[in-house]
Amino acid sequence: MESKREIKIRPARSSDAVAIARAVAIAIGDEEALRAYCGDNYLDVLTEVAEQRATQYSWQYALIAEVDGVTAGAIVGYDGAKLAQLREGTFATLRKRTGRVPQIADETEDGEYYLDSVGVEPQFRGLGVGRALISAFCSKIFAEGYSRVGLIVDCNNPQAEKLYSSLGFKRVGTRVFFGH
């Protein structure tokens, strides 16, 4: 009989930048888009962005999931009102590393706390890690006084939409993002 695996959620540290970068890459899920956004060494670039403060994928806005003491995934998000400010730091790193800055539509807005990326390592999928990360993230944000959490779900990912719906998220609109 297999025992239940222990899932712990904790605030990220700067040393978790690689895990955060992997989670962002998993969340984007499209290697072509990742290369267009960050260049061929996209994990290195995303790691550098995650190591910094005041970027879209900064460790300071992330939570880490551990299963039996092993890093299993991460979630990162930020106040939508700070998108332009956070993009400055993110785009500065992209400019330095790739020589260019991508044109990306705004994915969030004032009045919402934006769940930017959640990713679970393949070997830990199906254990409830994603659900635990999203629940902990929302609890933290609501405890900080925010009243709305927003996110984007690819219409071609009905499993993710089903998960978000089961956690109380509601579809409020449709937009094109990263060509989807």
PDB file of C-alpha atoms in Angstrom:
ATOM      1  CA  MET A   1       0.000   0.000   0.000  1.00  0.00           C
ATOM      2  CA  GLU A   2       1.444   3.361  -1.056  1.00  0.00           C
ATOM      3  CA  SER A   3       1.287   6.103   1.547  1.00  0.00           C
ATOM      4  CA  LYS A   4      -0.098   9.530   0.756  1.00  0.00           C
ATOM      5  CA  ARG A   5       2.582  11.940  -0.450  1.00  0.00           C
ATOM      6  CA  GLU A   6       3.091  15.091   1.604  1.00  0.00           C
ATOM      7  CA  ILE A   7       2.631  18.350  -0.333  1.00  0.00           C
ATOM      8  CA  LYS A   8       3.997  21.502   1.282  1.00  0.00           C
ATOM      9  CA  ILE A   9       3.664  25.001  -0.118  1.00  0.00           C
ATOM     10  CA  ARG A  10       6.144  27.668   0.948  1.00  0.00           C
ATOM     11  CA  PRO A  11       7.228  31.162  -0.113  1.00  0.00           C
ATOM     12  CA  ALA A  12       9.940  31.100  -2.753  1.00  0.00           C
ATOM     13  CA  ARG A  13      13.519  32.193  -2.118  1.00  0.00           C
ATOM     14  CA  SER A  14      15.938  33.629  -4.661  1.00  0.00           C
ATOM     15  CA  SER A  15      17.620  30.207  -4.716  1.00  0.00           C
ATOM     16  CA  ASP A  16      14.368  28.801  -6.194  1.00  0.00           C
ATOM     17  CA  ALA A  17      14.849  30.727  -9.447  1.00  0.00           C
ATOM     18  CA  VAL A  18      15.484  27.585 -11.525  1.00  0.00           C
ATOM     19  CA  ALA A  19      12.256  25.974 -10.263  1.00  0.00           C
ATOM     20  CA  ILE A  20      10.325  29.170 -11.017  1.00  0.00           C
ATOM     21  CA  ALA A  21      11.846  29.371 -14.521  1.00  0.00           C
ATOM     22  CA  ARG A  22      10.871  25.745 -15.190  1.00  0.00           C
ATOM     23  CA  ALA A  23       7.318  26.420 -13.957  1.00  0.00           C
ATOM     24  CA  VAL A  24       6.991  29.441 -16.256  1.00  0.00           C
ATOM     25  CA  ALA A  25       8.277  27.391 -19.211  1.00  0.00           C
ATOM     26  CA  ILE A  26       5.839  24.571 -18.365  1.00  0.00           C
ATOM     27  CA  ALA A  27       2.985  27.081 -18.112  1.00  0.00           C
ATOM     28  CA  ILE A  28       3.796  28.656 -21.479  1.00  0.00           C
ATOM     29  CA  GLY A  29       4.152  25.162 -22.862  1.00  0.00           C
ATOM     30  CA  ASP A  30       5.120  26.232 -26.375  1.00  0.00           C
ATOM     31  CA  GLU A  31       8.832  25.970 -27.084  1.00  0.00           C
ATOM     32  CA  GLU A  32       8.527  28.132 -30.195  1.00  0.00           C
ATOM     33  CA  ALA A  33       6.932  30.932 -28.146  1.00  0.00           C
ATOM     34  CA  LEU A  34       9.575  30.527 -25.424  1.00  0.00           C
ATOM     35  CA  ARG A  35      12.368  30.862 -27.992  1.00  0.00           C
ATOM     36  CA  ALA A  36      10.674  33.887 -29.573  1.00  0.00           C
ATOM     37  CA  TYR A  37      10.275  35.498 -26.150  1.00  0.00           C
ATOM     38  CA  CYS A  38      13.592  34.581 -24.492  1.00  0.00           C
ATOM     39  CA  GLY A  39      15.926  33.150 -27.135  1.00  0.00           C
ATOM     40  CA  ASP A  40      17.359  29.656 -27.471  1.00  0.00           C
ATOM     41  CA  ASN A  41      18.594  29.561 -23.857  1.00  0.00           C
ATOM     42  CA  TYR A  42      15.137  30.427 -22.512  1.00  0.00           C
ATOM     43  CA  LEU A  43      15.529  28.540 -19.205  1.00  0.00           C
ATOM     44  CA  ASP A  44      18.717  30.476 -18.410  1.00  0.00           C
ATOM     45  CA  VAL A  45      17.025  33.769 -19.295  1.00  0.00           C
ATOM     46  CA  LEU A  46      13.902  32.957 -17.247  1.00  0.00           C
ATOM     47  CA  THR A  47      16.122  31.921 -14.336  1.00  0.00           C
ATOM     48  CA  GLU A  48      17.906  35.276 -14.451  1.00  0.00           C
ATOM     49  CA  VAL A  49      14.539  37.071 -14.485  1.00  0.00           C
ATOM     50  CA  ALA A  50      13.311  34.961 -11.536  1.00  0.00           C
ATOM     51  CA  GLU A  51      16.477  35.692  -9.498  1.00  0.00           C
ATOM     52  CA  GLN A  52      15.765  39.429  -9.561  1.00  0.00           C
ATOM     53  CA  ARG A  53      13.361  41.576  -7.620  1.00  0.00           C
ATOM     54  CA  ALA A  54      10.572  43.511  -9.349  1.00  0.00           C
ATOM     55  CA  THR A  55      10.224  41.385 -12.480  1.00  0.00           C
ATOM     56  CA  GLN A  56       7.195  39.466 -13.726  1.00  0.00           C
ATOM     57  CA  TYR A  57       8.634  36.116 -12.648  1.00  0.00           C
ATOM     58  CA  SER A  58      10.501  37.289  -9.542  1.00  0.00           C
ATOM     59  CA  TRP A  59      10.969  34.840  -6.691  1.00  0.00           C
ATOM     60  CA  GLN A  60       9.388  37.445  -4.405  1.00  0.00           C
ATOM     61  CA  TYR A  61       5.987  36.845  -6.099  1.00  0.00           C
ATOM     62  CA  ALA A  62       6.219  33.035  -6.145  1.00  0.00           C
ATOM     63  CA  LEU A  63       5.284  30.034  -4.059  1.00  0.00           C
ATOM     64  CA  ILE A  64       7.040  26.667  -4.257  1.00  0.00           C
ATOM     65  CA  ALA A  65       5.460  23.224  -3.907  1.00  0.00           C
ATOM     66  CA  GLU A  66       7.459  20.403  -2.406  1.00  0.00           C
ATOM     67  CA  VAL A  67       6.399  16.760  -2.409  1.00  0.00           C
ATOM     68  CA  ASP A  68       8.125  14.729   0.268  1.00  0.00           C
ATOM     69  CA  GLY A  69      10.790  17.451   0.450  1.00  0.00           C
ATOM     70  CA  VAL A  70      11.485  17.591  -3.315  1.00  0.00           C
ATOM     71  CA  THR A  71      10.628  20.677  -5.372  1.00  0.00           C
ATOM     72  CA  ALA A  72       7.622  19.726  -7.493  1.00  0.00           C
ATOM     73  CA  GLY A  73       6.424  23.002  -8.984  1.00  0.00           C
ATOM     74  CA  ALA A  74       5.879  26.711  -8.583  1.00  0.00           C
ATOM     75  CA  ILE A  75       3.318  29.441  -9.054  1.00  0.00           C
ATOM     76  CA  VAL A  76       4.013  33.116  -9.683  1.00  0.00           C
ATOM     77  CA  GLY A  77       1.766  36.152  -9.922  1.00  0.00           C
ATOM     78  CA  TYR A  78       1.583  39.856  -9.174  1.00  0.00           C
ATOM     79  CA  ASP A  79      -0.652  42.887  -8.806  1.00  0.00           C
ATOM     80  CA  GLY A  80      -1.985  43.692 -12.283  1.00  0.00           C
ATOM     81  CA  ALA A  81      -1.554  47.404 -11.605  1.00  0.00           C
ATOM     82  CA  LYS A  82       2.226  46.816 -11.528  1.00  0.00           C
ATOM     83  CA  LEU A  83       2.475  45.091 -14.924  1.00  0.00           C
ATOM     84  CA  ALA A  84       4.260  47.959 -16.703  1.00  0.00           C
ATOM     85  CA  GLN A  85       6.754  48.384 -13.838  1.00  0.00           C
ATOM     86  CA  LEU A  86       7.472  44.636 -13.632  1.00  0.00           C
ATOM     87  CA  ARG A  87       7.885  44.389 -17.392  1.00  0.00           C
ATOM     88  CA  GLU A  88      10.622  47.051 -17.251  1.00  0.00           C
ATOM     89  CA  GLY A  89      12.832  44.701 -15.213  1.00  0.00           C
ATOM     90  CA  THR A  90      11.840  41.665 -17.240  1.00  0.00           C
ATOM     91  CA  PHE A  91      12.410  43.388 -20.581  1.00  0.00           C
ATOM     92  CA  ALA A  92      15.748  44.844 -19.436  1.00  0.00           C
ATOM     93  CA  THR A  93      17.000  41.292 -18.897  1.00  0.00           C
ATOM     94  CA  LEU A  94      15.558  40.136 -22.229  1.00  0.00           C
ATOM     95  CA  ARG A  95      17.201  43.067 -24.023  1.00  0.00           C
ATOM     96  CA  LYS A  96      20.548  42.285 -22.364  1.00  0.00           C
ATOM     97  CA  ARG A  97      20.353  38.539 -23.077  1.00  0.00           C
ATOM     98  CA  THR A  98      18.729  38.496 -26.535  1.00  0.00           C
ATOM     99  CA  GLY A  99      19.195  41.989 -27.939  1.00  0.00           C
ATOM    100  CA  ARG A 100      15.460  42.463 -28.369  1.00  0.00           C
ATOM    101  CA  VAL A 101      12.195  42.942 -26.511  1.00  0.00           C
ATOM    102  CA  PRO A 102       9.116  41.022 -27.638  1.00  0.00           C
ATOM    103  CA  GLN A 103       5.801  42.690 -28.360  1.00  0.00           C
ATOM    104  CA  ILE A 104       3.330  41.100 -25.942  1.00  0.00           C
ATOM    105  CA  ALA A 105      -0.250  42.116 -25.275  1.00  0.00           C
ATOM    106  CA  ASP A 106      -1.099  43.104 -21.710  1.00  0.00           C
ATOM    107  CA  GLU A 107      -2.391  40.032 -19.942  1.00  0.00           C
ATOM    108  CA  THR A 108      -3.667  41.714 -16.786  1.00  0.00           C
ATOM    109  CA  GLU A 109      -5.090  45.001 -15.571  1.00  0.00           C
ATOM    110  CA  ASP A 110      -5.621  47.207 -12.559  1.00  0.00           C
ATOM    111  CA  GLY A 111      -8.000  45.698 -10.035  1.00  0.00           C
ATOM    112  CA  GLU A 112      -6.822  42.102 -10.242  1.00  0.00           C
ATOM    113  CA  TYR A 113      -3.994  40.088  -8.848  1.00  0.00           C
ATOM    114  CA  TYR A 114      -2.711  38.135 -11.814  1.00  0.00           C
ATOM    115  CA  LEU A 115      -1.821  34.450 -11.599  1.00  0.00           C
ATOM    116  CA  ASP A 116       0.833  34.532 -14.308  1.00  0.00           C
ATOM    117  CA  SER A 117       2.206  31.000 -14.333  1.00  0.00           C
ATOM    118  CA  VAL A 118       1.763  27.691 -12.561  1.00  0.00           C
ATOM    119  CA  GLY A 119       3.798  24.650 -13.499  1.00  0.00           C
ATOM    120  CA  VAL A 120       4.193  21.190 -12.028  1.00  0.00           C
ATOM    121  CA  GLU A 121       7.094  18.907 -12.907  1.00  0.00           C
ATOM    122  CA  PRO A 122       5.884  15.896 -14.943  1.00  0.00           C
ATOM    123  CA  GLN A 123       6.766  13.282 -12.313  1.00  0.00           C
ATOM    124  CA  PHE A 124       4.531  15.055  -9.757  1.00  0.00           C
ATOM    125  CA  ARG A 125       1.433  15.524 -11.898  1.00  0.00           C
ATOM    126  CA  GLY A 126      -1.779  13.890 -10.756  1.00  0.00           C
ATOM    127  CA  LEU A 127      -0.944  14.271  -7.066  1.00  0.00           C
ATOM    128  CA  GLY A 128      -2.855  17.514  -6.484  1.00  0.00           C
ATOM    129  CA  VAL A 129       0.220  19.758  -6.581  1.00  0.00           C
ATOM    130  CA  GLY A 130      -1.300  22.247  -9.047  1.00  0.00           C
ATOM    131  CA  ARG A 131      -4.509  22.466  -7.020  1.00  0.00           C
ATOM    132  CA  ALA A 132      -2.502  22.978  -3.813  1.00  0.00           C
ATOM    133  CA  LEU A 133      -0.397  25.735  -5.418  1.00  0.00           C
ATOM    134  CA  ILE A 134      -3.424  27.592  -6.798  1.00  0.00           C
ATOM    135  CA  SER A 135      -5.356  27.289  -3.521  1.00  0.00           C
ATOM    136  CA  ALA A 136      -2.400  28.521  -1.453  1.00  0.00           C
ATOM    137  CA  PHE A 137      -1.765  31.371  -3.908  1.00  0.00           C
ATOM    138  CA  CYS A 138      -5.391  32.542  -3.791  1.00  0.00           C
ATOM    139  CA  SER A 139      -5.544  32.257   0.009  1.00  0.00           C
ATOM    140  CA  LYS A 140      -2.386  34.352   0.323  1.00  0.00           C
ATOM    141  CA  ILE A 141      -3.640  37.009  -2.080  1.00  0.00           C
ATOM    142  CA  PHE A 142      -7.078  37.291  -0.456  1.00  0.00           C
ATOM    143  CA  ALA A 143      -5.415  37.482   2.994  1.00  0.00           C
ATOM    144  CA  GLU A 144      -3.365  40.425   1.679  1.00  0.00           C
ATOM    145  CA  GLY A 145      -6.606  42.262   0.878  1.00  0.00           C
ATOM    146  CA  TYR A 146      -7.016  41.659  -2.832  1.00  0.00           C
ATOM    147  CA  SER A 147     -10.537  40.765  -3.943  1.00  0.00           C
ATOM    148  CA  ARG A 148      -9.957  39.346  -7.435  1.00  0.00           C
ATOM    149  CA  VAL A 149      -7.482  36.892  -8.953  1.00  0.00           C
ATOM    150  CA  GLY A 150      -7.297  36.662 -12.739  1.00  0.00           C
ATOM    151  CA  LEU A 151      -5.537  34.367 -15.173  1.00  0.00           C
ATOM    152  CA  ILE A 152      -5.456  33.287 -18.802  1.00  0.00           C
ATOM    153  CA  VAL A 153      -6.201  29.698 -19.836  1.00  0.00           C
ATOM    154  CA  ASP A 154      -5.518  28.360 -23.315  1.00  0.00           C
ATOM    155  CA  CYS A 155      -8.831  27.365 -24.920  1.00  0.00           C
ATOM    156  CA  ASN A 156      -7.030  24.250 -26.170  1.00  0.00           C
ATOM    157  CA  ASN A 157      -6.439  23.126 -22.568  1.00  0.00           C
ATOM    158  CA  PRO A 158      -9.866  22.065 -21.255  1.00  0.00           C
ATOM    159  CA  GLN A 159      -8.262  20.142 -18.373  1.00  0.00           C
ATOM    160  CA  ALA A 160      -6.764  23.348 -16.994  1.00  0.00           C
ATOM    161  CA  GLU A 161     -10.025  25.217 -17.466  1.00  0.00           C
ATOM    162  CA  LYS A 162     -11.846  22.448 -15.589  1.00  0.00           C
ATOM    163  CA  LEU A 163      -9.347  22.696 -12.712  1.00  0.00           C
ATOM    164  CA  TYR A 164      -9.693  26.473 -12.489  1.00  0.00           C
ATOM    165  CA  SER A 165     -13.492  26.242 -12.625  1.00  0.00           C
ATOM    166  CA  SER A 166     -13.469  23.701  -9.795  1.00  0.00           C
ATOM    167  CA  LEU A 167     -11.498  26.236  -7.734  1.00  0.00           C
ATOM    168  CA  GLY A 168     -14.091  28.974  -8.301  1.00  0.00           C
ATOM    169  CA  PHE A 169     -12.665  30.782 -11.329  1.00  0.00           C
ATOM    170  CA  LYS A 170     -15.162  31.977 -13.925  1.00  0.00           C
ATOM    171  CA  ARG A 171     -14.661  32.785 -17.596  1.00  0.00           C
ATOM    172  CA  VAL A 172     -15.055  36.538 -18.114  1.00  0.00           C
ATOM    173  CA  GLY A 173     -13.780  36.995 -21.639  1.00  0.00           C
ATOM    174  CA  THR A 174     -11.562  35.819 -24.445  1.00  0.00           C
ATOM    175  CA  ARG A 175      -8.335  37.320 -25.735  1.00  0.00           C
ATOM    176  CA  VAL A 176      -5.523  36.322 -28.044  1.00  0.00           C
ATOM    177  CA  PHE A 177      -2.247  35.801 -26.211  1.00  0.00           C
ATOM    178  CA  PHE A 178       0.985  34.221 -27.497  1.00  0.00           C
ATOM    179  CA  GLY A 179      -0.876  33.442 -30.704  1.00  0.00           C
ATOM    180  CA  HIS A 180      -3.530  31.340 -28.934  1.00  0.00           C
TER     181      HIS A 180
END
